XYZ file of C-alpha atoms in Angstrom:
502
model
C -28.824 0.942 -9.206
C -26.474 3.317 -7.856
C -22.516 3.689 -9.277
C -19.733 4.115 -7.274
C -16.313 5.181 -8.195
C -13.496 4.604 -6.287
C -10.095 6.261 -6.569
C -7.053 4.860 -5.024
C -3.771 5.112 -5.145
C -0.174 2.868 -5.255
C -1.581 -0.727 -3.945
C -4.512 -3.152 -3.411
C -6.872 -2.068 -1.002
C -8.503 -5.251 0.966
C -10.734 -2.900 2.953
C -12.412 -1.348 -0.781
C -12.477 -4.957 -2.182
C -15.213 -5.714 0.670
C -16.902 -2.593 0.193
C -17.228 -3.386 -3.442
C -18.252 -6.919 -2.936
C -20.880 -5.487 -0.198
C -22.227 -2.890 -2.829
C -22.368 -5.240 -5.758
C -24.163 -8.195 -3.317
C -27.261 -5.758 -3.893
C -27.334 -4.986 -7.083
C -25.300 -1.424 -7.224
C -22.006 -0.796 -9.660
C -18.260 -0.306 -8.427
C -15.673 0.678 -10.967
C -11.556 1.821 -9.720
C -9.843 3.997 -10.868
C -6.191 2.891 -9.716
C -2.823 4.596 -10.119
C -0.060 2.838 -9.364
C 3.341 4.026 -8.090
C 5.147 5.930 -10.491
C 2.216 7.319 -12.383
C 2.305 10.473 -14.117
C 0.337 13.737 -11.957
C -1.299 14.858 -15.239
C -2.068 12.023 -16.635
C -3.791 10.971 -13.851
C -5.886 13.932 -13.729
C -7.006 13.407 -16.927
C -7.301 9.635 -16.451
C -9.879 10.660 -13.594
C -11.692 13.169 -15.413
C -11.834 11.002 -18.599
C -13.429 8.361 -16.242
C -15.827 10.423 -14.594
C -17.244 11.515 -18.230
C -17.612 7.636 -18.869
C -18.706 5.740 -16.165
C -21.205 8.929 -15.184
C -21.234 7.678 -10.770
C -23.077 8.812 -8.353
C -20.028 8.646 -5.748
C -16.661 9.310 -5.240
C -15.087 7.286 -2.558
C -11.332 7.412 -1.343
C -9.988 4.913 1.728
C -6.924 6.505 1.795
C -3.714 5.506 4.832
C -2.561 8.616 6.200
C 0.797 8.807 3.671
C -1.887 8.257 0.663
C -4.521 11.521 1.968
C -2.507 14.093 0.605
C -2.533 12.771 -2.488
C -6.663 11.367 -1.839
C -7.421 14.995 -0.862
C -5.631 16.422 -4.171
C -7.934 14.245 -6.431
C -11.478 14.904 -4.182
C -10.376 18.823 -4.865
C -9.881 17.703 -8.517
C -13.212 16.146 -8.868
C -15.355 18.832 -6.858
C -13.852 21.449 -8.800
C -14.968 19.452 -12.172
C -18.058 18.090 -10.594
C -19.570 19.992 -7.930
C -22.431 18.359 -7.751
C -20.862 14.412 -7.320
C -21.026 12.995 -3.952
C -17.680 12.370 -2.234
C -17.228 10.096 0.379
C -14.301 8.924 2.318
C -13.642 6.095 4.370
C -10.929 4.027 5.814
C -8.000 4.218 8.764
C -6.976 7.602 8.165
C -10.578 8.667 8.663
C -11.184 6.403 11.654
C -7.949 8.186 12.841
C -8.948 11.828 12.703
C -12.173 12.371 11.063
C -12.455 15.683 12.582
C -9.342 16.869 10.717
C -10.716 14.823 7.420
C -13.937 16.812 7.926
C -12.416 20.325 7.757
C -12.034 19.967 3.952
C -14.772 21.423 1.884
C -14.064 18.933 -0.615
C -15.137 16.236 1.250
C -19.188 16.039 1.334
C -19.079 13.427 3.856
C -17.014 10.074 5.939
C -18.102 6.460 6.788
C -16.569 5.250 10.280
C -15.240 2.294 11.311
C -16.114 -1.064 9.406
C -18.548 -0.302 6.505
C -19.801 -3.081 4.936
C -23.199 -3.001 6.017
C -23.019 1.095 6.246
C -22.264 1.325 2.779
C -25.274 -0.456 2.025
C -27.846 1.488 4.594
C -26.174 4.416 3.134
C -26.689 3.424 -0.856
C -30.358 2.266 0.723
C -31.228 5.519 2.266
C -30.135 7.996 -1.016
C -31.986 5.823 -2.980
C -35.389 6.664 -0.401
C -34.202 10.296 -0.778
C -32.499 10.620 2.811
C -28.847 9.791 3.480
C -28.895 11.657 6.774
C -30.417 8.364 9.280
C -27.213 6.295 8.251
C -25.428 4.824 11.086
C -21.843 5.941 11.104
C -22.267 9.006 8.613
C -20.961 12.056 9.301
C -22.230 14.710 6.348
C -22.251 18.726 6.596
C -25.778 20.620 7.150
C -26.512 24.365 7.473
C -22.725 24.975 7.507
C -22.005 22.377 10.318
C -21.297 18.417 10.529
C -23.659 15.687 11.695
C -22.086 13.019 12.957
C -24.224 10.040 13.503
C -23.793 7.459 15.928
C -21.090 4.464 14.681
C -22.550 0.903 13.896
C -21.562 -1.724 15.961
C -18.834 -4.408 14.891
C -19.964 -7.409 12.356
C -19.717 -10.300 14.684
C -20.700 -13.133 11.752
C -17.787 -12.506 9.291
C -18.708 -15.217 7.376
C -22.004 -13.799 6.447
C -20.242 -11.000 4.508
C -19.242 -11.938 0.488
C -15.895 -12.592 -0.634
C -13.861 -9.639 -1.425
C -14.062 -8.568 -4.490
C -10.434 -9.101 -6.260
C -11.137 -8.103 -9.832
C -11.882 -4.649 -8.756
C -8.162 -4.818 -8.379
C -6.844 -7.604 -10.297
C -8.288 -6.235 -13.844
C -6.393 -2.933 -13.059
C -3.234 -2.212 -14.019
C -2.217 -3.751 -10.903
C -2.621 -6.941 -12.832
C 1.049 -7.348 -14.736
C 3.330 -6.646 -11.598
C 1.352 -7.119 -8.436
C -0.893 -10.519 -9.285
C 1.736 -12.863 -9.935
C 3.556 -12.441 -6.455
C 0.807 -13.074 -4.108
C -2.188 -13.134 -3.111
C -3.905 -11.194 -0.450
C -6.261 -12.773 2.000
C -7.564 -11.784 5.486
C -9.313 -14.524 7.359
C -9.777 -12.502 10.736
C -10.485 -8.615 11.491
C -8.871 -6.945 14.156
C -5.919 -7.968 16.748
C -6.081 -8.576 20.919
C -3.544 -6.638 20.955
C -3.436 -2.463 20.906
C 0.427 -1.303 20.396
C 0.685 2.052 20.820
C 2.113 2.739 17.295
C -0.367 1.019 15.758
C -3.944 1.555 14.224
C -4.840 -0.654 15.944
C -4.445 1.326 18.969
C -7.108 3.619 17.160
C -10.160 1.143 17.052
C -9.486 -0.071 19.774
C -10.985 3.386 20.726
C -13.637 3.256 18.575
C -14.867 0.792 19.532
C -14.610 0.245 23.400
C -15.436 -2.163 24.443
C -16.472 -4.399 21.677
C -15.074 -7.531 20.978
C -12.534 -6.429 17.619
C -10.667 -9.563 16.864
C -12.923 -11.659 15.500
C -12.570 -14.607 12.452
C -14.033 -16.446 9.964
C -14.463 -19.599 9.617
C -12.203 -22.190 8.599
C -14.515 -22.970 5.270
C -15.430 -19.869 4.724
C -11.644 -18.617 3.971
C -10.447 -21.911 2.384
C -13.966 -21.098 -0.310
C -12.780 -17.946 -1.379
C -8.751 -19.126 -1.369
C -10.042 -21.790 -3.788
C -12.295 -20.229 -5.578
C -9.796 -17.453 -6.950
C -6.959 -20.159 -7.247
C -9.097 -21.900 -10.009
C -9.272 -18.103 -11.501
C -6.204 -16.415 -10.858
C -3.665 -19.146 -10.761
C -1.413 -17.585 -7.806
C 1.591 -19.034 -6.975
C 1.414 -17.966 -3.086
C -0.750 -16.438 -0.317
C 0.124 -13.877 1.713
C -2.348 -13.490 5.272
C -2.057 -10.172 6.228
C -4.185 -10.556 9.567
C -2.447 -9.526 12.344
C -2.634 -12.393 14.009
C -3.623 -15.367 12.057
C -5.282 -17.591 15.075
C -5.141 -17.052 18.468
C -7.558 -20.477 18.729
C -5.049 -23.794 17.970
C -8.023 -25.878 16.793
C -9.258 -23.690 14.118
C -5.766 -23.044 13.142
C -5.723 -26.680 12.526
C -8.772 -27.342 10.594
C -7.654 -23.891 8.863
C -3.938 -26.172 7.852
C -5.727 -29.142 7.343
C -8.405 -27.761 4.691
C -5.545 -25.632 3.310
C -3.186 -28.512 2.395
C -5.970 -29.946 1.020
C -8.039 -27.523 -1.440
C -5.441 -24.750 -1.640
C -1.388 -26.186 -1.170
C 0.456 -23.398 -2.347
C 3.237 -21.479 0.145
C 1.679 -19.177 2.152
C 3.298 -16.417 4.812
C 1.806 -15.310 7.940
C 2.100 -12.837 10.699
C 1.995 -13.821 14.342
C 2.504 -12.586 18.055
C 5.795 -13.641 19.857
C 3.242 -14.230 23.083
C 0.889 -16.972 20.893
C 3.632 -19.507 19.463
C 4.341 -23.025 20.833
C 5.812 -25.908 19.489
C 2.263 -27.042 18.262
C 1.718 -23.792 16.598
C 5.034 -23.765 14.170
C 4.476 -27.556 13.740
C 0.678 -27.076 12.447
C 1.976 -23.942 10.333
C 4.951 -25.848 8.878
C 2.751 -28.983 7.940
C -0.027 -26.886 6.422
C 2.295 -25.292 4.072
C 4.149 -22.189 5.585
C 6.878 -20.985 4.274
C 7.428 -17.292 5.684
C 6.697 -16.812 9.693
C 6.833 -13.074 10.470
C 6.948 -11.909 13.941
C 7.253 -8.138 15.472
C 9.847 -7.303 17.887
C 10.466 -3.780 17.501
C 12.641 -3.229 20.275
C 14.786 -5.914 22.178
C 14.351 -3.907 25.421
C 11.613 -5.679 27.388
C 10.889 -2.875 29.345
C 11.001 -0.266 26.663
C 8.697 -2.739 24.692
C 6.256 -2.625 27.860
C 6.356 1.050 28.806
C 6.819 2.829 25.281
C 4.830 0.036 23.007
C 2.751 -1.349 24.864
C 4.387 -5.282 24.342
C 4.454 -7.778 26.831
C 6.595 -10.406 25.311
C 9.706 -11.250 26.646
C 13.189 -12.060 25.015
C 12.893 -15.351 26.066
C 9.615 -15.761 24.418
C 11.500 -14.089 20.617
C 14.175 -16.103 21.353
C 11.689 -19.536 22.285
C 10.270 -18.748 18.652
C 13.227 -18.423 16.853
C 14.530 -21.851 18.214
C 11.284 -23.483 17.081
C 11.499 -21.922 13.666
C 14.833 -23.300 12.731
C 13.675 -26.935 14.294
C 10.864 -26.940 12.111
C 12.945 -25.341 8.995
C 10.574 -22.468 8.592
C 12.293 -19.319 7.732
C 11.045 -16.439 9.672
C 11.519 -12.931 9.867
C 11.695 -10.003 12.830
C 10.159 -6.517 11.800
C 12.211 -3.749 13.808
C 10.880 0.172 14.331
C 13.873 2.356 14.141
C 13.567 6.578 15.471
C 11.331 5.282 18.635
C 11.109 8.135 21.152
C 13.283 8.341 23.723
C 15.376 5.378 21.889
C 19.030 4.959 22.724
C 21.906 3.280 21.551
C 22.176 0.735 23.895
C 18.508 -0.351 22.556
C 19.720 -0.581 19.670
C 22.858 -2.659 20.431
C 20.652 -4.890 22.807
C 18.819 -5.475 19.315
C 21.563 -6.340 16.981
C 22.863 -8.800 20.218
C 19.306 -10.151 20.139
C 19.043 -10.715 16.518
C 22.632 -12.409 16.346
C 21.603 -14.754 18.825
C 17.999 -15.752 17.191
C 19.209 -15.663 13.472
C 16.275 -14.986 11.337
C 16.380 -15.568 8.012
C 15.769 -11.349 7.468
C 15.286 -8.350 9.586
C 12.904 -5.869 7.970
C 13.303 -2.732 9.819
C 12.002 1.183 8.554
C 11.565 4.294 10.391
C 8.427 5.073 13.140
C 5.621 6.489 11.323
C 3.843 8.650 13.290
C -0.022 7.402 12.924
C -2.467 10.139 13.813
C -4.892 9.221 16.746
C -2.244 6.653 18.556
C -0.699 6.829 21.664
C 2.604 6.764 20.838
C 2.396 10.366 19.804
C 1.805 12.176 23.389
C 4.629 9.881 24.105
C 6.774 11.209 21.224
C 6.114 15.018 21.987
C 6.768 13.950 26.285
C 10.148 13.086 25.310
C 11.320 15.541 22.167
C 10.994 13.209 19.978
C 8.314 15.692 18.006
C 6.505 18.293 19.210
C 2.635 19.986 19.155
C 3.476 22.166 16.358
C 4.516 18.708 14.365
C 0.884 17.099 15.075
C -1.123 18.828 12.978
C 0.869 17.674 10.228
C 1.071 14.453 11.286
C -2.876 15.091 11.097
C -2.783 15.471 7.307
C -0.395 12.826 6.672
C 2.112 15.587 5.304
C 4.727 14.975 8.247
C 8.104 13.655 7.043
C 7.674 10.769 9.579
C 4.095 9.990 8.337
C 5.574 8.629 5.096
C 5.928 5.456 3.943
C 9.349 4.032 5.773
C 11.228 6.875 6.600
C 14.791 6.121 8.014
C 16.561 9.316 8.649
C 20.542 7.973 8.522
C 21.030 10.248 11.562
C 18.449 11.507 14.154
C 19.259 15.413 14.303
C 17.813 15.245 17.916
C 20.022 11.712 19.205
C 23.206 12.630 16.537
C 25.186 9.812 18.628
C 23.320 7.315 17.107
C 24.967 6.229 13.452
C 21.524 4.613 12.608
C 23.238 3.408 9.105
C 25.332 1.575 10.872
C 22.589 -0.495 12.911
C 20.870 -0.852 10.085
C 23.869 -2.803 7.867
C 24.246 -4.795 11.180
C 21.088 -6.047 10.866
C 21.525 -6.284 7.189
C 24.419 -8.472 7.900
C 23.013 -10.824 9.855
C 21.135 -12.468 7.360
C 24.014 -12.733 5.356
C 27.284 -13.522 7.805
C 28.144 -16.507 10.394
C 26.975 -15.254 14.087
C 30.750 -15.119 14.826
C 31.760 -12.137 12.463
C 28.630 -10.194 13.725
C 29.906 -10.680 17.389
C 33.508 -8.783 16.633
C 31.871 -6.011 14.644
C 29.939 -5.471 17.978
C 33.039 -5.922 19.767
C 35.372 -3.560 17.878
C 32.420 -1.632 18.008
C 31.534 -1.004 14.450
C 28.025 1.236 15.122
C 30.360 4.119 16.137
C 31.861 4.767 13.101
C 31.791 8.070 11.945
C 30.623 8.161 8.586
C 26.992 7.624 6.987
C 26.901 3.748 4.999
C 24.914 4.482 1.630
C 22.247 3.245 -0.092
C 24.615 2.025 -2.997
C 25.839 -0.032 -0.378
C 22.730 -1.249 2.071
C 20.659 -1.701 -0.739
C 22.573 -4.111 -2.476
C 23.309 -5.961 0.659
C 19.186 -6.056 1.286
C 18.474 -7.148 -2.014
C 21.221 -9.978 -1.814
C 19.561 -11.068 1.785
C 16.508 -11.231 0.344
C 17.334 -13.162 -2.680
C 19.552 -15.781 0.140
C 15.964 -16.031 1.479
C 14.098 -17.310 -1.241
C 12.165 -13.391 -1.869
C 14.229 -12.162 -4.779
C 10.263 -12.163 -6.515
C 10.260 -9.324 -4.297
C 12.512 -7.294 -6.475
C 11.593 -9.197 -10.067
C 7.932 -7.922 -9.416
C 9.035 -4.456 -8.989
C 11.639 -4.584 -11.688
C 9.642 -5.499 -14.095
C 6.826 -3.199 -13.348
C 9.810 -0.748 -14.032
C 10.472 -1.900 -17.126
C 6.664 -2.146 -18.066
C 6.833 1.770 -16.975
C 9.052 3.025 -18.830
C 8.449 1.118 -22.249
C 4.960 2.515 -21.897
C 6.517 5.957 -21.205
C 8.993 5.423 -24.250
C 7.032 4.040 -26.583
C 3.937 7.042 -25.640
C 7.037 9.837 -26.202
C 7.934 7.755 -29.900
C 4.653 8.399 -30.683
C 4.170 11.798 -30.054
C 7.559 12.840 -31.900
C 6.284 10.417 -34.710
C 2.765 12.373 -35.003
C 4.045 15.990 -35.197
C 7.487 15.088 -37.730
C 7.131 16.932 -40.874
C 6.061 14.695 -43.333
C 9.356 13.835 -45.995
C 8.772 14.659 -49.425
């Protein structure tokens, strides 16, 4: 039996829950240790160290997102410096991305590619026969280079892999504040479609050719849904494919086995291009309660020629009508910062949105993904240039990070993108009529920057209208759990070293 460690950071990982579940279906160990947002830089460290000296693995793995490497990287460096001798493997979509640039760092003994739960297990085989080196999609330093072997073809049977493994997660300290909002399930990998912003647009080069979106079965999701129901008691399900059926009969059987065994709300993601009436219907009768759809720009040939989008206003505006037939609240996610983005874009939008009324707009900045397309695009229009990729590279870019809305864009300063983004605010919260004379009086030209003590508010308030204030309890209270820990930690210490009264 071989142990394996894994160290990740802020949220749930659905990718290392498989890999855990993969590794434990053959008899090896998987332990996490998990840091939350918010944690304390030493105390991880020690938290880490203290770990290591415990649990004694044989491996280190990360599956960091690009914003979460620098942070991945700091604790491999960490660990080698401790451990020299430990193992430490990465894996994941910021490796898929750029695993030559993951590769230059000495800390890191070696990467998995692509998909890697059958890899993981050739590769725990293989060091257990005393030779890592034949293991499809490894790439591992020799004589002062890097081997990279050959990557594995997709898994075509999904259903043949185990359940994820949710207590790898679940008995962390993720536990208290994450559990009791939702829970995570994917019941397809991959998407047909390759947006040029997106990671998907990545392995969909990595694997050319090969058919990516593929699902499970109906069964074979609703088992594992109702199987952790009985254990963790959640009160909804969130499917974070990225599109949850492009096949209307097995997104019926899917609704139908779901209202039966499982009949808690549920939200969903899906593709302006694959709704009909039918589609909403099943979705509403099966239990949905949250339909999200991406726009990302309401210019259709922007959307075409920049994002690689084929749907047409028609077709957002088509869904939108169906959604409020069928009483199903839905939402619109909206990229702000695209390259070569203008105001009139974002006017068309906010006209757009008025018109189709979702129940909220989510909208954050463009994060600049290394490996996609949109990036050549970016530095072709001025939007960024070379010098900015290789930090992009390293996920230390500004615009790699984790929603980044700059309130003005130093290189477009006519755009007042505060102001856009409180008009979208405001239509989830004002009649269609008061949005159309703020666009008439035209309100995005004011001068001045709107603040967060103001937008966030107004968010929180639409989101709370919606029916998602658990949103904002969940991360409130995991606040509060915080800093009583932090508190009552700091009581203690004073307590310990206080002269003793006479």
């Amino acid at each position: 039996m071989l142990k394996f460690l894994f160290v990740q950071h802020e949220n749930e990982n659905i990718g290392v829950e498989y890999i855990s579940a993969a590794l434990k279906s053959v008899g090896h160990s998987v332990e996490l240790a998990f840091f939350p947002l918010g944690s304390n830089l030493q105390a991880e460290n020690q938290a880490i160290i203290k770990k290591i000296e415990k649990y004694k693995p044989d491996f280190a793995c990360f599956s960091p997102f690009s914003f979460q490497f620098p942070w991945s990287l700091a604790k491999a460096k960490l660990i080698k410096e401790n451990y020299p001798e430990l193992f430490i493997l990465f894996g994941g979509v910021h490796v898929n991305s750029v695993p030559d640039v993951v590769m230059e760092e000495k800390a890191i003994d070696g990467i998995l590619l692509g998909e890697a739960d059958k890899t993981i297990i050739e590769f725990a085989q293989n060091h257990e026969a005393g030779d890592i080196t034949k293991t499809r999609s490894l790439w591992y330093r020799k004589d002062g280079g890097i081997v990279k072997n050959p990557t594995a073809p997709l898994e075509t049977d999904l259903d043949a892999l185990p359940y994820p493994d949710k207590d790898l997660f679940y008995n962390s300290p993720l536990d208290p504040i994450k559990r009791n909002m939702a829970y995570t399930a994917v019941g397809s990998r991959g998407c047909p479609f390759a947006c040029t912003y997106c990671s998907n647009n990545v392995y969909q080069k990595l694997y050319l050719g090969q058919k990516r979106f593929r699902h499970r079965s109906p069964e074979n999701v609703i088992g594992e849904l109702e199987m952790n129901l009985a254990k963790y008691h959640y009160p909804r399900v969130e499917f974070a494919d990225d599109v949850l059926a492009i096949d209307i009969e097995r997104l019926r059987k899917l609704m139908d086995l779901y209202k039966e065994k499982v009949n808690v709300p549920f939200a969903c993601f899906f593709h302006p291009r694959l709704v009909n009436e039918e589609t909403v219907k099943i979705l509403k009768e099966g239990g949905c309660t949250w339909f999200k759809l991406g726009v990302q720009s309401a210019n259709e040939n922007y959307r075409k020629t920049f994002l690689n989008r084929h749907e047409t206003n028609e077709q957002i505006l088509k869904v939108s009508e169906l959604c409020r037939k069928y009483s199903l609240q839905f939402s619109f996610d909206h990229i702000f910062n695209l390259p070569a983005e203008t105001k009139e874009h974002l006017i068309e939008a906010v006209n757009l949105y008025n018109e189709c009324r979702p129940t909220i707009i989510n909208f954050w900045g463009l994060m600049y993904l290394p490996g996609t397309d949109i990036i050549q695009t970016a530095i072709k229009h001025g939007s960024i240039s070379e010098a900015d990729v290789p930090a992009i590279n390293t996920g230390q870019h500004d615009l790699s990070k984790l929603n980044l809305v700059p309130w003005y864009d130093n290189k477009n300063a006519q755009i007042n993108t505060s102001a856009f983004m409180l008009l979208f605010v405001l239509i989830s919260l004002l009649p269609k009529g008061i949005i159309d004379w703020l666009m008439k009086i035209k309100f995005y030209d004011v001068k001045f920057q709107i603040p967060n003590i103001v937008l966030v508010p107004l968010k929180v308030l639409s989101k709370i209208k919606a029916g998602q204030g658990y949103l904002y309890y969940s991360e409130i209270l995991g606040y509060f759990i915080y800093s009583y820990q932090k508190i009552n930690r700091a009581i203690t210490r004073i307590w310990k070293i206080a002269p003793t009264q006479n």
